[in-house]
């Protein structure tokens, strides 16, 4: 009879153990069967009621049962722990065989990278960078630069005028109004601002930035383009400084063996005015298609700052002189990199941009 009850306990305990699917169920099972207050302990208490002759065998049978159940319990615990580990490994799995996502390498826009080099070239010659506004007044863009209303030089810079105030339908102020607001047509507009900010001390600045003109968009012209203005004012500034600075600039941007030549020209804000040519970097001066077989490339306009402009900037032309130059960035980058169409610069075609990486 005693053996039969042991057998029942063993069977129900084994079944219960098999049904436990997690740690909590397992511990509940252990409390129910193998703890001090569990089923097996209750069986042990029954020993006292047996005949002396039966006690020893019964005790041994209980011990054997405890041993079997403990072994099953340990086995089950190990199996559950293993299953939990497998589940965690599966959920935290990282597939190292996946190909990596390629890192796309960016690059500076060709205008930007050459602009940086130009700034560095002038900074190495003691120039600092002066920022001036893109929205200018007619006065700063034209009049103070010795270009009065109706001056024919205005024909070369077809201008975007801004409506006064915030009302876009308001009539535009014509170019006779000094306060009329315009998008600057050249960086020269900042010359007066730089002089007024630094006077009466010496000036040695470049003014890089976008300019705007009402142009047809063609392979050679855009409605917006960068210029780099240069301005140097002092008591001991002369034309030879201009030539030396520009030669040094050309050597830094186009490499070692460069030559520049000055040709007489006209700008309202310089006197005398010159056009500065660079010996053709492609043919070395022998003549080719790019330089139209002249051996020279037109690089920029420059000159001695006109006395009227010096005065407008707050300097006395009797004691001070200035040199000024204006470099068009797109043309220079086109020459440097053999770009044949200015429109590439603002088209955002990645095939074009990536070729400068
Ligand atoms: N502002 C002129 C232009 O946009 C370029 C220029 C010519 C600037 C001569 C200068 C200069 O400072 O001296 O066409």
Coordinates of C-alpha atoms and ligand atoms in Angstrom, one line a residue:
X1 CA 0.0 0.0 0.0
X2 CA 2.8 2.3 0.9
X3 CA 4.7 1.6 -2.3
X4 CA 1.5 2.3 -4.3
X5 CA 1.2 5.8 -2.8
X6 CA 4.9 6.5 -3.6
X7 CA 4.3 5.5 -7.1
X8 CA 1.3 7.9 -7.4
X9 CA 3.4 10.7 -6.0
X10 CA 6.2 10.0 -8.4
X11 CA 3.9 9.9 -11.4
X12 CA 2.0 13.1 -10.6
X13 CA 5.3 14.9 -9.6
X14 CA 6.9 13.8 -12.9
X15 CA 3.9 15.0 -14.9
X16 CA 3.9 18.3 -13.0
X17 CA 7.5 18.8 -13.7
X18 CA 7.1 18.1 -17.4
X19 CA 4.3 20.7 -17.5
X20 CA 6.5 23.5 -16.0
X21 CA 7.5 25.8 -18.8
X22 CA 9.3 28.6 -16.9
X23 CA 11.4 29.4 -13.8
X24 CA 8.4 30.4 -11.7
X25 CA 6.4 27.2 -12.4
X26 CA 9.5 25.2 -11.6
X27 CA 10.0 26.8 -8.2
X28 CA 6.3 26.3 -7.4
X29 CA 6.7 22.6 -8.3
X30 CA 9.8 22.4 -6.0
X31 CA 7.9 23.9 -3.1
X32 CA 5.0 21.5 -3.6
X33 CA 7.0 18.3 -3.8
X34 CA 10.5 18.6 -2.4
X35 CA 10.4 21.3 0.2
X36 CA 10.2 20.7 4.0
X37 CA 6.4 21.1 3.8
X38 CA 6.1 19.3 0.5
X39 CA 4.4 16.1 -0.5
X40 CA 7.5 13.9 0.0
X41 CA 8.0 15.1 3.5
X42 CA 4.4 14.2 4.3
X43 CA 5.1 10.7 3.1
X44 CA 8.1 10.6 5.4
X45 CA 5.9 11.4 8.4
X46 CA 3.9 8.3 7.6
X47 CA 6.9 6.1 8.5
X48 CA 6.0 6.1 12.2
X49 CA 2.7 4.3 11.5
X50 CA 4.4 1.3 9.8
X51 CA 5.5 -2.0 11.3
X52 CA 9.1 -1.8 12.3
X53 CA 10.0 -4.4 9.7
X54 CA 8.6 -2.3 6.9
X55 CA 10.2 1.0 8.0
X56 CA 13.6 0.5 6.6
X57 CA 12.5 -0.5 3.1
X58 CA 9.9 2.4 3.0
X59 CA 12.5 4.9 4.1
X60 CA 14.9 3.7 1.4
X61 CA 12.1 3.9 -1.2
X62 CA 11.4 7.5 -0.2
X63 CA 15.1 8.4 -0.4
X64 CA 15.1 6.8 -3.8
X65 CA 12.1 8.9 -4.8
X66 CA 13.7 12.1 -3.6
X67 CA 16.8 11.2 -5.6
X68 CA 14.8 10.6 -8.7
X69 CA 12.7 13.8 -8.4
X70 CA 15.8 15.9 -7.5
X71 CA 17.6 14.6 -10.6
X72 CA 14.6 15.4 -12.7
X73 CA 14.3 18.8 -11.2
X74 CA 17.9 19.6 -11.8
X75 CA 17.6 18.4 -15.4
X76 CA 14.5 20.5 -16.0
X77 CA 16.2 23.5 -14.5
X78 CA 19.2 23.2 -16.7
X79 CA 16.9 22.7 -19.8
X80 CA 14.9 25.8 -18.9
X81 CA 18.0 27.9 -18.4
X82 CA 19.4 26.6 -21.7
X83 CA 16.1 27.5 -23.5
X84 CA 16.1 31.0 -22.0
X85 CA 19.7 31.5 -23.2
X86 CA 18.8 30.3 -26.7
X87 CA 15.9 32.7 -26.8
X88 CA 18.1 35.6 -25.7
X89 CA 20.8 34.7 -28.3
X90 CA 18.2 34.5 -31.0
X91 CA 16.6 37.8 -30.1
X92 CA 19.9 39.6 -29.7
X93 CA 21.4 38.1 -32.8
X94 CA 23.6 40.4 -35.0
X95 CA 24.2 39.2 -38.5
X96 CA 27.9 39.9 -39.0
X97 CA 27.7 38.5 -42.6
X98 CA 25.6 41.4 -43.8
X99 CA 27.5 43.7 -46.1
X100 CA 28.2 47.1 -44.5
X101 CA 26.4 50.2 -45.5
X102 CA 28.8 52.1 -47.7
X103 CA 29.7 55.5 -46.2
X104 CA 29.1 58.2 -48.8
X105 CA 32.0 60.6 -48.9
X106 CA 31.0 64.2 -49.4
X107 CA 33.2 66.8 -51.0
X108 CA 33.4 70.6 -51.2
X109 CA 31.7 72.2 -54.2
X110 CA 34.4 73.2 -56.7
X111 CA 33.5 76.9 -56.3
X112 CA 33.8 76.6 -52.6
X113 CA 37.1 74.7 -52.6
X114 CA 38.8 77.2 -54.9
X115 CA 37.3 80.1 -53.0
X116 CA 38.9 78.7 -49.8
X117 CA 42.3 78.5 -51.5
X118 CA 41.9 82.0 -52.8
X119 CA 41.1 83.3 -49.3
X120 CA 44.1 81.4 -47.9
X121 CA 46.4 82.8 -50.6
X122 CA 45.4 86.4 -49.7
X123 CA 45.4 85.7 -46.0
X124 CA 49.0 84.5 -46.3
X125 CA 49.7 88.0 -47.8
X126 CA 48.2 89.7 -44.8
X127 CA 44.7 90.3 -46.1
X128 CA 41.7 89.7 -43.8
X129 CA 38.2 88.8 -44.9
X130 CA 35.5 91.5 -44.8
X131 CA 31.8 90.5 -45.1
X132 CA 29.4 93.0 -46.6
X133 CA 25.7 92.7 -47.4
X134 CA 24.2 91.2 -50.5
X135 CA 21.3 93.5 -50.4
X136 CA 22.8 96.9 -51.0
X137 CA 21.6 100.4 -51.7
X138 CA 22.0 102.1 -55.1
X139 CA 24.3 104.5 -53.3
X140 CA 26.8 101.9 -52.1
X141 CA 26.6 99.7 -55.2
X142 CA 26.9 102.6 -57.7
X143 CA 26.9 106.2 -56.6
X144 CA 29.7 106.1 -54.0
X145 CA 31.8 104.2 -56.5
X146 CA 31.7 107.1 -58.9
X147 CA 28.8 105.7 -60.9
X148 CA 26.1 108.4 -60.7
X149 CA 22.5 107.8 -62.0
X150 CA 22.4 107.3 -65.7
X151 CA 26.1 106.7 -66.0
X152 CA 26.7 104.4 -69.0
X153 CA 28.7 102.0 -66.8
X154 CA 25.4 100.9 -65.4
X155 CA 24.5 99.3 -68.7
X156 CA 27.1 96.6 -68.0
X157 CA 25.4 95.6 -64.7
X158 CA 21.7 95.0 -65.3
X159 CA 20.4 95.2 -61.7
X160 CA 17.8 93.5 -59.6
X161 CA 15.9 96.2 -57.8
X162 CA 13.9 95.3 -54.6
X163 CA 10.5 96.7 -54.0
X164 CA 10.5 99.3 -51.1
X165 CA 9.1 98.1 -47.8
X166 CA 7.4 94.7 -47.7
X167 CA 4.9 95.3 -50.4
X168 CA 6.0 93.4 -53.5
X169 CA 3.5 95.3 -55.7
X170 CA 4.8 98.7 -54.7
X171 CA 6.5 100.6 -57.6
X172 CA 10.2 100.1 -57.6
X173 CA 12.5 103.0 -56.9
X174 CA 14.4 103.8 -60.0
X175 CA 18.2 104.0 -60.1
X176 CA 18.1 107.7 -59.4
X177 CA 17.1 107.1 -55.8
X178 CA 20.2 106.6 -53.6
X179 CA 18.2 104.6 -51.0
X180 CA 16.8 102.2 -53.6
X181 CA 17.6 98.6 -52.6
X182 CA 19.4 96.4 -55.0
X183 CA 21.0 93.0 -55.0
X184 CA 24.7 93.9 -55.3
X185 CA 26.0 93.6 -58.8
X186 CA 29.6 93.4 -57.7
X187 CA 31.6 93.0 -54.5
X188 CA 33.0 96.5 -55.1
X189 CA 29.9 97.7 -53.2
X190 CA 31.7 96.6 -50.0
X191 CA 34.7 98.8 -50.7
X192 CA 33.1 101.9 -49.1
X193 CA 31.9 99.9 -46.1
X194 CA 35.3 98.5 -45.4
X195 CA 37.0 101.9 -45.7
X196 CA 34.4 103.5 -43.4
X197 CA 34.8 100.7 -40.9
X198 CA 38.6 100.8 -40.8
X199 CA 39.5 104.4 -41.6
X200 CA 41.6 106.3 -41.0
X201 CA 43.9 103.3 -40.5
X202 CA 45.3 101.1 -43.3
X203 CA 43.0 98.7 -45.1
X204 CA 44.0 95.3 -46.5
X205 CA 40.9 93.2 -47.0
X206 CA 39.3 90.8 -49.5
X207 CA 35.5 90.7 -49.8
X208 CA 34.4 87.4 -51.2
X209 CA 30.8 86.6 -52.0
X210 CA 27.9 86.2 -54.4
X211 CA 26.8 89.0 -56.7
X212 CA 23.7 89.2 -58.8
X213 CA 22.9 90.4 -62.3
X214 CA 19.9 90.3 -64.5
X215 CA 21.6 88.2 -67.2
X216 CA 20.5 85.7 -69.6
X217 CA 21.7 82.3 -68.4
X218 CA 24.2 80.9 -71.0
X219 CA 27.3 78.8 -71.0
X220 CA 29.2 81.9 -69.9
X221 CA 26.8 83.9 -67.7
X222 CA 24.6 83.3 -64.7
X223 CA 22.3 85.5 -62.6
X224 CA 24.4 84.8 -59.6
X225 CA 28.2 84.4 -59.3
X226 CA 31.0 84.8 -56.8
X227 CA 33.5 87.6 -56.9
X228 CA 36.5 88.2 -54.7
X229 CA 37.1 91.9 -54.2
X230 CA 40.4 93.1 -53.0
X231 CA 41.2 96.5 -51.4
X232 CA 44.3 97.9 -49.9
X233 CA 44.5 101.5 -48.7
X234 CA 47.4 103.2 -47.0
X235 CA 50.0 106.0 -47.3
X236 CA 52.5 103.9 -49.1
X237 CA 50.5 101.8 -51.5
X238 CA 51.3 101.8 -55.2
X239 CA 50.6 100.1 -58.5
X240 CA 53.6 97.8 -58.2
X241 CA 52.0 96.3 -55.0
X242 CA 49.0 95.4 -57.1
X243 CA 51.1 93.6 -59.7
X244 CA 53.2 91.8 -57.0
X245 CA 50.2 90.7 -55.0
X246 CA 48.3 89.4 -58.1
X247 CA 51.4 87.6 -59.4
X248 CA 51.8 85.9 -56.0
X249 CA 48.1 85.0 -56.0
X250 CA 48.3 83.5 -59.6
X251 CA 51.3 81.4 -58.5
X252 CA 49.5 80.1 -55.5
X253 CA 46.3 79.2 -57.4
X254 CA 47.8 78.0 -60.7
X255 CA 51.2 76.8 -59.6
X256 CA 54.8 77.9 -59.7
X257 CA 55.7 79.5 -63.0
X258 CA 53.1 82.1 -63.8
X259 CA 53.2 85.5 -65.4
X260 CA 50.7 88.4 -65.4
X261 CA 50.4 91.4 -67.5
X262 CA 48.5 94.6 -67.0
X263 CA 46.5 96.2 -69.9
X264 CA 45.0 99.6 -69.7
X265 CA 41.2 99.6 -69.2
X266 CA 38.4 101.6 -67.7
X267 CA 36.4 101.3 -64.5
X268 CA 34.6 104.3 -62.9
X269 CA 36.0 103.5 -59.5
X270 CA 39.7 103.2 -60.4
X271 CA 42.2 105.5 -62.1
X272 CA 44.2 104.3 -63.8
X273 CA 42.3 101.1 -64.5
X274 CA 43.8 97.9 -65.7
X275 CA 42.8 94.5 -67.0
X276 CA 45.0 91.8 -65.5
X277 CA 45.9 88.8 -67.8
X278 CA 47.5 85.6 -66.7
X279 CA 49.8 83.8 -69.1
X280 CA 47.8 80.9 -70.4
X281 CA 48.3 78.1 -68.0
X282 CA 47.2 75.6 -70.6
X283 CA 49.6 76.3 -73.4
X284 CA 52.3 78.2 -71.4
X285 CA 51.8 81.3 -73.6
X286 CA 52.3 79.5 -77.0
X287 CA 48.7 80.1 -78.0
X288 CA 45.8 77.6 -77.9
X289 CA 42.0 77.5 -78.3
X290 CA 41.3 78.5 -74.7
X291 CA 43.4 81.7 -74.9
X292 CA 42.2 82.3 -78.4
X293 CA 45.8 82.0 -79.6
X294 CA 46.9 85.1 -77.7
X295 CA 48.8 83.3 -75.0
X296 CA 47.0 85.3 -72.3
X297 CA 43.9 84.8 -70.3
X298 CA 41.8 87.7 -69.0
X299 CA 41.8 87.2 -65.2
X300 CA 40.4 90.3 -63.5
X301 CA 39.9 94.0 -63.3
X302 CA 41.9 96.3 -61.1
X303 CA 43.4 99.7 -60.6
X304 CA 44.3 102.5 -58.2
X305 CA 41.3 103.5 -56.2
X306 CA 39.7 106.6 -57.7
X307 CA 40.2 109.8 -55.6
X308 CA 36.5 110.3 -55.4
X309 CA 36.0 106.8 -54.1
X310 CA 38.8 107.3 -51.5
X311 CA 37.1 110.4 -50.4
X312 CA 33.7 108.7 -50.2
X313 CA 35.4 106.1 -48.0
X314 CA 36.7 108.8 -45.7
X315 CA 40.3 109.0 -46.8
X316 CA 42.2 112.1 -48.0
X317 CA 43.5 111.3 -51.6
X318 CA 46.3 113.8 -50.9
X319 CA 47.8 111.5 -48.3
X320 CA 46.4 108.0 -49.1
X321 CA 46.3 105.8 -52.1
X322 CA 44.5 102.5 -52.7
X323 CA 44.7 99.5 -55.0
X324 CA 41.6 97.5 -55.8
X325 CA 40.8 94.4 -57.8
X326 CA 37.8 92.2 -58.6
X327 CA 38.2 88.6 -59.4
X328 CA 35.3 86.6 -60.9
X329 CA 35.3 83.1 -59.3
X330 CA 33.5 81.0 -61.9
X331 CA 35.7 81.9 -64.8
X332 CA 38.8 81.1 -62.7
X333 CA 37.4 77.7 -61.6
X334 CA 36.5 76.9 -65.2
X335 CA 40.0 77.7 -66.4
X336 CA 41.5 75.7 -63.5
X337 CA 39.4 72.6 -63.9
X338 CA 38.6 72.8 -67.7
X339 CA 34.8 73.3 -67.1
X340 CA 33.2 74.4 -70.3
X341 CA 29.8 75.6 -69.0
X342 CA 29.1 77.9 -66.1
X343 CA 25.7 76.4 -65.6
X344 CA 27.2 73.2 -64.2
X345 CA 28.0 75.1 -61.0
X346 CA 24.4 75.5 -59.8
X347 CA 22.8 72.5 -61.5
X348 CA 23.5 70.2 -58.6
X349 CA 24.3 67.3 -60.9
X350 CA 26.1 64.8 -58.7
X351 CA 28.0 63.3 -61.6
X352 CA 29.6 66.8 -62.1
X353 CA 30.1 67.5 -58.4
X354 CA 31.6 64.0 -57.7
X355 CA 34.2 64.5 -60.3
X356 CA 35.9 67.0 -57.9
X357 CA 36.2 64.6 -55.0
Ligands
LIG1 N1 33.5 95.5 -60.0 C1 34.0 95.1 -61.3 C2 33.0 94.2 -62.0 O1 32.2 93.6 -61.3 C3 35.3 94.4 -61.1 C4 36.4 95.3 -60.6 C5 37.2 96.0 -61.5 C6 36.6 95.5 -59.3 C7 38.2 96.9 -61.1 C8 37.6 96.3 -58.8 C9 38.4 97.0 -59.8 O2 37.9 96.5 -57.5 O3 39.4 97.8 -59.3 O4 33.0 94.1 -63.2

